[in-house]
Short mmCIF file of C-alpha atoms in Angstrom, two decimals:
data_model
loop_
_atom_site.label_atom_id
_atom_site.label_comp_id
_atom_site.label_asym_id
_atom_site.label_seq_id
_atom_site.Cartn_x
_atom_site.Cartn_y
_atom_site.Cartn_z
CA MET A 1 118.65 52.42 -74.07
CA SER A 2 120.34 53.58 -77.29
CA VAL A 3 123.99 52.80 -76.76
CA HIS A 4 123.01 51.10 -73.50
CA CYS A 5 125.92 48.76 -73.75
CA ALA A 6 129.49 48.49 -72.64
CA ALA A 7 131.00 49.97 -75.74
CA ILE A 8 130.95 52.90 -73.37
CA SER A 9 131.21 51.01 -70.06
CA LEU A 10 134.22 50.63 -67.82
CA LEU A 11 134.46 47.00 -68.86
CA SER A 12 135.34 48.08 -72.38
CA LEU A 13 138.25 50.13 -71.15
CA SER A 14 139.69 47.36 -69.02
CA LEU A 15 139.54 44.71 -71.74
CA LYS A 16 140.32 46.79 -74.82
CA VAL A 17 144.02 45.92 -74.87
CA SER A 18 143.53 42.20 -74.43
CA LEU A 19 140.89 41.99 -77.13
CA CYS A 20 142.27 44.41 -79.71
CA SER A 21 143.97 41.58 -81.59
CA ILE A 22 140.63 39.81 -81.98
CA ASN A 23 139.00 42.91 -83.38
CA GLU A 24 141.89 43.71 -85.71
CA ALA A 25 141.68 40.23 -87.17
CA THR A 26 137.96 40.49 -87.77
CA ASN A 27 137.41 44.19 -88.33
CA LYS A 28 137.88 43.90 -92.10
CA ARG A 29 135.18 41.31 -92.46
CA LYS A 30 131.78 42.44 -93.52
CA PHE A 31 128.79 40.33 -94.43
CA GLN A 32 125.42 40.98 -95.97
CA ILE A 33 122.34 38.78 -96.17
CA ARG A 34 118.83 39.43 -97.39
CA VAL A 35 115.83 37.83 -95.77
CA ASN A 36 112.35 37.60 -97.23
CA SER A 37 109.42 36.64 -95.09
CA GLY A 38 105.66 36.85 -95.02
CA VAL A 39 103.52 39.75 -93.92
CA PRO A 40 103.44 39.99 -90.11
CA ASN A 41 100.36 39.20 -88.12
CA LYS A 42 98.72 42.28 -86.68
CA PHE A 43 99.82 42.82 -83.11
CA SER A 44 97.25 44.90 -81.33
CA ALA A 45 97.50 46.35 -77.86
CA GLU A 46 95.98 49.37 -76.22
CA PHE A 47 97.85 51.68 -73.95
CA LEU A 48 97.43 54.63 -71.67
CA SER A 49 99.56 57.67 -70.99
CA HIS A 50 102.98 57.04 -69.53
CA ASP A 51 102.25 59.28 -66.57
CA SER A 52 98.53 58.87 -65.99
CA PRO A 53 97.12 55.79 -64.22
CA GLU A 54 93.57 56.54 -65.28
CA PRO A 55 92.17 57.02 -68.80
CA THR A 56 92.05 60.63 -69.94
CA ASN A 57 89.48 59.71 -72.58
CA LYS A 58 86.95 56.94 -72.69
CA PRO A 59 87.75 54.55 -75.53
CA CYS A 60 85.85 55.11 -78.75
CA PHE A 61 84.14 51.88 -79.70
CA CYS A 62 83.57 53.09 -83.26
CA GLY A 63 87.23 52.26 -83.87
CA ARG A 64 88.60 55.80 -84.20
CA ARG A 65 92.06 56.60 -82.90
CA HIS A 66 92.47 59.41 -80.40
CA LEU A 67 95.18 61.94 -79.79
CA ILE A 68 96.47 61.93 -76.24
CA GLU A 69 95.39 65.09 -74.46
CA ALA A 70 97.82 68.00 -74.49
CA ALA A 71 97.56 68.18 -70.72
CA THR A 72 99.22 64.79 -70.51
CA LEU A 73 102.07 64.95 -73.02
CA GLY A 74 102.05 68.46 -74.42
CA VAL A 75 102.02 68.81 -78.20
CA THR A 76 101.13 65.44 -79.68
CA LEU A 77 102.70 64.47 -82.96
CA PHE A 78 101.23 61.00 -83.46
CA PRO A 79 97.89 59.28 -82.90
CA PHE A 80 97.79 57.75 -79.44
CA GLN A 81 96.12 54.45 -78.61
CA PRO A 82 94.03 54.76 -75.43
CA SER A 83 93.43 51.77 -73.19
CA ALA A 84 90.13 50.09 -72.67
CA ALA A 85 89.23 49.72 -69.00
CA THR A 86 89.67 45.97 -69.25
CA GLY A 87 92.86 46.17 -71.31
CA PRO A 88 96.07 44.51 -70.11
CA TYR A 89 97.88 47.86 -69.75
CA SER A 90 95.29 50.15 -68.17
CA ASP A 91 98.07 51.60 -66.01
CA TYR A 92 101.17 52.43 -68.05
CA THR A 93 103.19 53.00 -64.90
CA ALA A 94 102.80 49.30 -64.21
CA VAL A 95 104.03 48.57 -67.72
CA LEU A 96 107.16 50.61 -67.12
CA LYS A 97 107.84 48.81 -63.85
CA LYS A 98 107.30 45.43 -65.47
CA PHE A 99 109.70 45.92 -68.36
CA HIS A 100 112.05 48.47 -66.80
CA PRO A 101 112.17 48.16 -62.99
CA PRO A 102 112.74 51.54 -61.33
CA ARG A 103 116.34 52.65 -60.89
CA PRO A 104 117.49 55.17 -58.27
CA ASP A 105 117.33 58.75 -59.52
CA TRP A 106 121.09 59.19 -59.13
CA TYR A 107 121.71 56.15 -61.34
CA GLU A 108 119.36 57.35 -64.07
CA GLU A 109 121.04 60.77 -64.09
CA PHE A 110 124.55 59.30 -63.93
CA TYR A 111 123.83 56.90 -66.79
CA ALA A 112 122.30 59.61 -68.95
CA GLY A 113 125.35 61.77 -68.36
CA VAL A 114 127.70 58.93 -69.33
CA MET A 115 125.72 58.29 -72.50
CA ASN A 116 125.98 61.95 -73.40
CA SER A 117 129.74 62.26 -72.93
CA ALA A 118 131.46 58.88 -73.34
CA THR A 119 130.42 57.63 -76.78
CA GLU A 120 132.42 59.88 -79.09
CA SER A 121 134.89 57.24 -80.36
CA TYR A 122 132.12 54.72 -80.96
CA GLU A 123 129.91 57.24 -82.78
CA ALA A 124 132.83 58.34 -84.94
CA GLU A 125 133.51 54.78 -86.09
CA VAL A 126 129.90 53.78 -86.63
CA ALA A 127 129.08 57.01 -88.50
CA THR A 128 129.79 55.49 -91.92
CA TYR A 129 127.28 52.70 -91.37
CA LYS A 130 124.66 54.98 -89.87
CA SER A 131 124.98 57.41 -92.78
CA GLN A 132 124.39 54.51 -95.15
CA ILE A 133 121.22 53.17 -93.56
CA PHE A 134 119.71 56.51 -92.52
CA SER A 135 119.94 57.71 -96.11
CA ASN A 136 116.95 55.44 -96.75
CA LEU A 137 114.77 57.83 -94.76
CA LYS A 138 115.31 60.86 -96.97
CA GLY A 139 112.04 61.80 -98.57
CA LYS A 140 110.32 58.75 -97.06
CA GLY A 141 110.21 59.32 -93.33
CA GLN A 142 108.07 62.28 -92.34
CA ARG A 143 106.84 60.78 -89.08
CA ILE A 144 109.57 58.89 -87.27
CA LEU A 145 109.62 57.00 -83.99
CA GLU A 146 112.95 56.27 -82.31
CA ILE A 147 112.89 53.58 -79.65
CA GLY A 148 115.52 53.90 -76.97
CA ILE A 149 116.38 57.38 -78.16
CA GLY A 150 118.71 57.95 -75.22
CA THR A 151 120.60 61.22 -75.63
CA GLY A 152 119.65 61.48 -79.31
CA PRO A 153 122.91 60.66 -81.15
CA ASN A 154 120.97 59.58 -84.25
CA LEU A 155 118.90 62.72 -84.70
CA ASN A 156 121.56 64.48 -86.72
CA TYR A 157 121.25 61.79 -89.43
CA TYR A 158 117.54 62.10 -90.14
CA ALA A 159 115.89 65.00 -88.29
CA SER A 160 117.08 68.04 -90.24
CA GLY A 161 114.11 68.26 -92.62
CA SER A 162 111.60 70.99 -91.80
CA ASP A 163 108.69 68.58 -92.27
CA VAL A 164 110.14 65.75 -90.15
CA GLU A 165 108.30 64.92 -86.92
CA VAL A 166 109.99 62.73 -84.32
CA VAL A 167 108.79 60.97 -81.19
CA GLY A 168 111.53 59.45 -79.06
CA ILE A 169 110.77 56.93 -76.33
CA ASP A 170 113.08 55.87 -73.53
CA PRO A 171 112.41 54.43 -70.07
CA ASN A 172 114.99 56.75 -68.50
CA PRO A 173 113.38 60.21 -68.08
CA GLN A 174 116.79 61.80 -67.48
CA MET A 175 117.59 61.29 -71.16
CA GLU A 176 115.04 63.90 -72.20
CA LYS A 177 117.11 67.04 -71.68
CA TYR A 178 120.00 65.57 -73.68
CA ALA A 179 117.69 64.31 -76.43
CA ARG A 180 116.05 67.74 -76.73
CA SER A 181 119.46 69.39 -76.98
CA SER A 182 120.44 66.93 -79.73
CA ALA A 183 117.17 67.62 -81.56
CA SER A 184 117.86 71.34 -81.46
CA SER A 185 121.43 70.83 -82.70
CA ALA A 186 120.10 68.73 -85.57
CA GLY A 187 117.82 71.57 -86.64
CA LEU A 188 114.60 69.92 -85.50
CA SER A 189 111.92 72.36 -84.41
CA PRO A 190 110.84 71.94 -80.75
CA SER A 191 107.24 71.63 -81.96
CA ASN A 192 108.27 68.65 -84.11
CA PHE A 193 109.93 66.67 -81.33
CA GLU A 194 108.34 64.79 -78.45
CA PHE A 195 109.95 62.67 -75.73
CA ILE A 196 107.88 60.01 -73.98
CA GLN A 197 109.00 57.86 -71.08
CA ALA A 198 108.06 54.45 -72.41
CA VAL A 199 109.38 50.98 -73.25
CA GLY A 200 109.71 49.22 -76.59
CA GLU A 201 107.61 46.27 -75.47
CA ALA A 202 104.55 48.54 -75.17
CA ILE A 203 104.84 51.51 -77.52
CA PRO A 204 102.08 54.05 -76.70
CA LEU A 205 101.24 54.87 -80.33
CA SER A 206 98.44 53.74 -82.63
CA ASP A 207 98.69 51.01 -85.25
CA ALA A 208 100.25 52.11 -88.56
CA SER A 209 100.95 55.62 -87.27
CA VAL A 210 104.61 56.16 -88.28
CA ASP A 211 106.57 56.09 -91.54
CA ALA A 212 109.76 54.78 -89.95
CA VAL A 213 111.13 53.35 -86.73
CA VAL A 214 114.74 53.88 -85.68
CA GLY A 215 116.56 51.75 -83.12
CA THR A 216 120.30 51.61 -82.42
CA LEU A 217 121.83 49.52 -79.66
CA VAL A 218 118.50 49.14 -77.93
CA LEU A 219 117.43 45.51 -78.43
CA CYS A 220 120.39 44.43 -76.32
CA SER A 221 118.75 45.91 -73.24
CA VAL A 222 114.99 45.45 -73.69
CA LYS A 223 113.47 42.70 -71.60
CA ASP A 224 111.64 41.04 -74.52
CA VAL A 225 113.22 41.38 -77.99
CA ASP A 226 110.46 39.67 -79.96
CA MET A 227 107.72 41.64 -78.22
CA THR A 228 109.53 44.88 -79.02
CA LEU A 229 109.84 43.92 -82.69
CA LYS A 230 106.12 43.07 -82.80
CA GLU A 231 105.44 46.56 -81.53
CA VAL A 232 107.73 48.00 -84.20
CA THR A 233 105.79 46.25 -86.96
CA ARG A 234 102.48 47.26 -85.38
CA VAL A 235 103.15 51.01 -85.37
CA LEU A 236 104.74 51.02 -88.84
CA ARG A 237 102.58 51.88 -91.82
CA PRO A 238 102.57 49.50 -94.80
CA GLY A 239 105.71 50.29 -96.77
CA GLY A 240 107.38 51.72 -93.66
CA LEU A 241 111.01 51.20 -92.70
CA TYR A 242 112.77 49.94 -89.59
CA VAL A 243 116.37 51.21 -89.48
CA PHE A 244 118.63 49.47 -86.98
CA VAL A 245 122.13 48.98 -85.59
CA GLU A 246 122.60 46.28 -82.94
CA HIS A 247 125.46 44.33 -81.43
CA VAL A 248 125.10 40.55 -81.38
CA ALA A 249 126.83 37.51 -79.95
CA ALA A 250 130.11 36.37 -81.44
CA LYS A 251 130.36 33.07 -83.29
CA ASP A 252 130.18 29.94 -81.14
CA GLY A 253 133.56 28.41 -80.35
CA THR A 254 135.49 31.67 -80.54
CA PHE A 255 137.44 33.21 -77.67
CA LEU A 256 135.33 36.35 -78.05
CA LYS A 257 132.14 34.35 -77.44
CA TYR A 258 133.74 32.80 -74.35
CA ILE A 259 134.56 36.28 -73.01
CA GLN A 260 131.02 37.44 -73.70
CA ARG A 261 129.52 34.54 -71.78
CA VAL A 262 131.78 35.19 -68.80
CA LEU A 263 131.08 38.93 -68.72
CA ASP A 264 127.38 38.84 -69.60
CA PRO A 265 126.00 38.89 -66.01
CA LEU A 266 128.27 41.77 -65.01
CA GLN A 267 127.49 43.61 -68.23
CA GLN A 268 123.77 43.47 -67.50
CA THR A 269 124.38 44.96 -64.05
CA LEU A 270 126.73 47.75 -65.11
CA ALA A 271 125.18 48.65 -68.47
CA ASP A 272 121.48 48.98 -67.66
CA GLY A 273 120.44 45.48 -68.70
CA CYS A 274 122.59 45.13 -71.82
CA HIS A 275 123.04 41.49 -72.94
CA LEU A 276 126.20 40.40 -74.73
CA CYS A 277 125.01 37.07 -76.12
CA ARG A 278 121.76 37.84 -77.92
CA GLU A 279 121.24 36.71 -81.53
CA THR A 280 119.37 39.88 -82.39
CA GLY A 281 119.92 39.59 -86.13
CA ASN A 282 117.94 36.35 -86.11
CA ASN A 283 115.13 38.01 -84.16
CA ILE A 284 114.87 40.79 -86.73
CA SER A 285 114.96 38.33 -89.65
CA ARG A 286 112.01 36.34 -88.32
CA ALA A 287 109.98 39.29 -86.99
CA GLY A 288 107.57 39.28 -89.95
CA PHE A 289 109.01 42.03 -92.13
CA SER A 290 108.43 41.59 -95.86
CA ASP A 291 112.12 42.17 -96.57
CA VAL A 292 115.24 42.60 -94.44
CA GLU A 293 118.63 43.90 -95.55
CA LEU A 294 121.07 42.76 -92.88
CA ASN A 295 124.76 43.64 -92.81
CA MET A 296 127.43 42.61 -90.30
CA THR A 297 130.67 44.30 -89.30
CA PHE A 298 133.20 44.55 -86.46
CA LEU A 299 134.02 47.84 -84.75
CA SER A 300 137.40 48.24 -83.10
CA SER A 301 136.06 50.80 -80.63
CA ALA A 302 133.49 48.33 -79.34
CA THR A 303 136.02 45.73 -78.05
CA PHE A 304 134.02 42.68 -76.91
CA ILE A 305 130.70 44.27 -77.98
CA ASN A 306 131.02 42.64 -81.39
CA PRO A 307 129.98 41.91 -84.08
CA HIS A 308 127.39 44.52 -85.09
CA VAL A 309 124.45 44.05 -87.43
CA TYR A 310 122.93 47.00 -89.23
CA GLY A 311 120.43 47.49 -91.99
CA VAL A 312 116.86 48.22 -93.02
CA ALA A 313 113.71 46.13 -92.65
CA TYR A 314 110.58 46.82 -94.71
CA LYS A 315 106.96 46.33 -93.76
#
């Protein structure tokens, strides 16, 4: 996740010349919409540790939230939601396999390495938009969850404060060493950063336990977009922010949309499940946030991975 798309895949390189005229014609266009919706319904689920098939604590029926034991995940930054014995996710390993089928170790390592070294041009172009939306976290986001943290390219935008605590989740465990390096480079104390192997469809944190959720180029590759967004709203505190950048399908009837439809199956195979034709902006708009600021732009470095939506959603 996090830049798990072919903006950095070999497909981008092979088609960049043929599609540059499309991007140049549309790159100047930029749109903004604002969506207001009702308060989301509470989405409640209970989870267990990502690496422990049996409960480390018996669930507290008085309703208190527990911290996951240090023996399981080390220093815990956020309240952890344990699983009841009869819960649907009593074995989090099964959850991982359901939403992110196991990949060979060499593939996970290779993909993590590519993510760490082949995204410079994309990150340089998207920096202006990221700086704009991440500025909303200053002074507001003390406890932050990043879904699909990948190698941690976003940490430099929001993790420099001494009081900021970050938990990053990603189904690829090989991302951890790169994410920790990025956290260190951003000035984030090791004690204030935690990496958990987990999926967005089943976030192993308690209800209303974070001030902000960050997600960039991750909803393209999750198995269930709406379920992931329900989890985002669940873990956010009232008044919390969801900061996002996602690529979405091109407009129907355009040559770019035709190319996306043709390449979509191959893209999913080569780019760790990334979908080219998702209407992710619509999913975010109807996810139950009280307010959504949604912007759209085209990035020349992303070739057929266009357009992009970016913005902030409020709980």
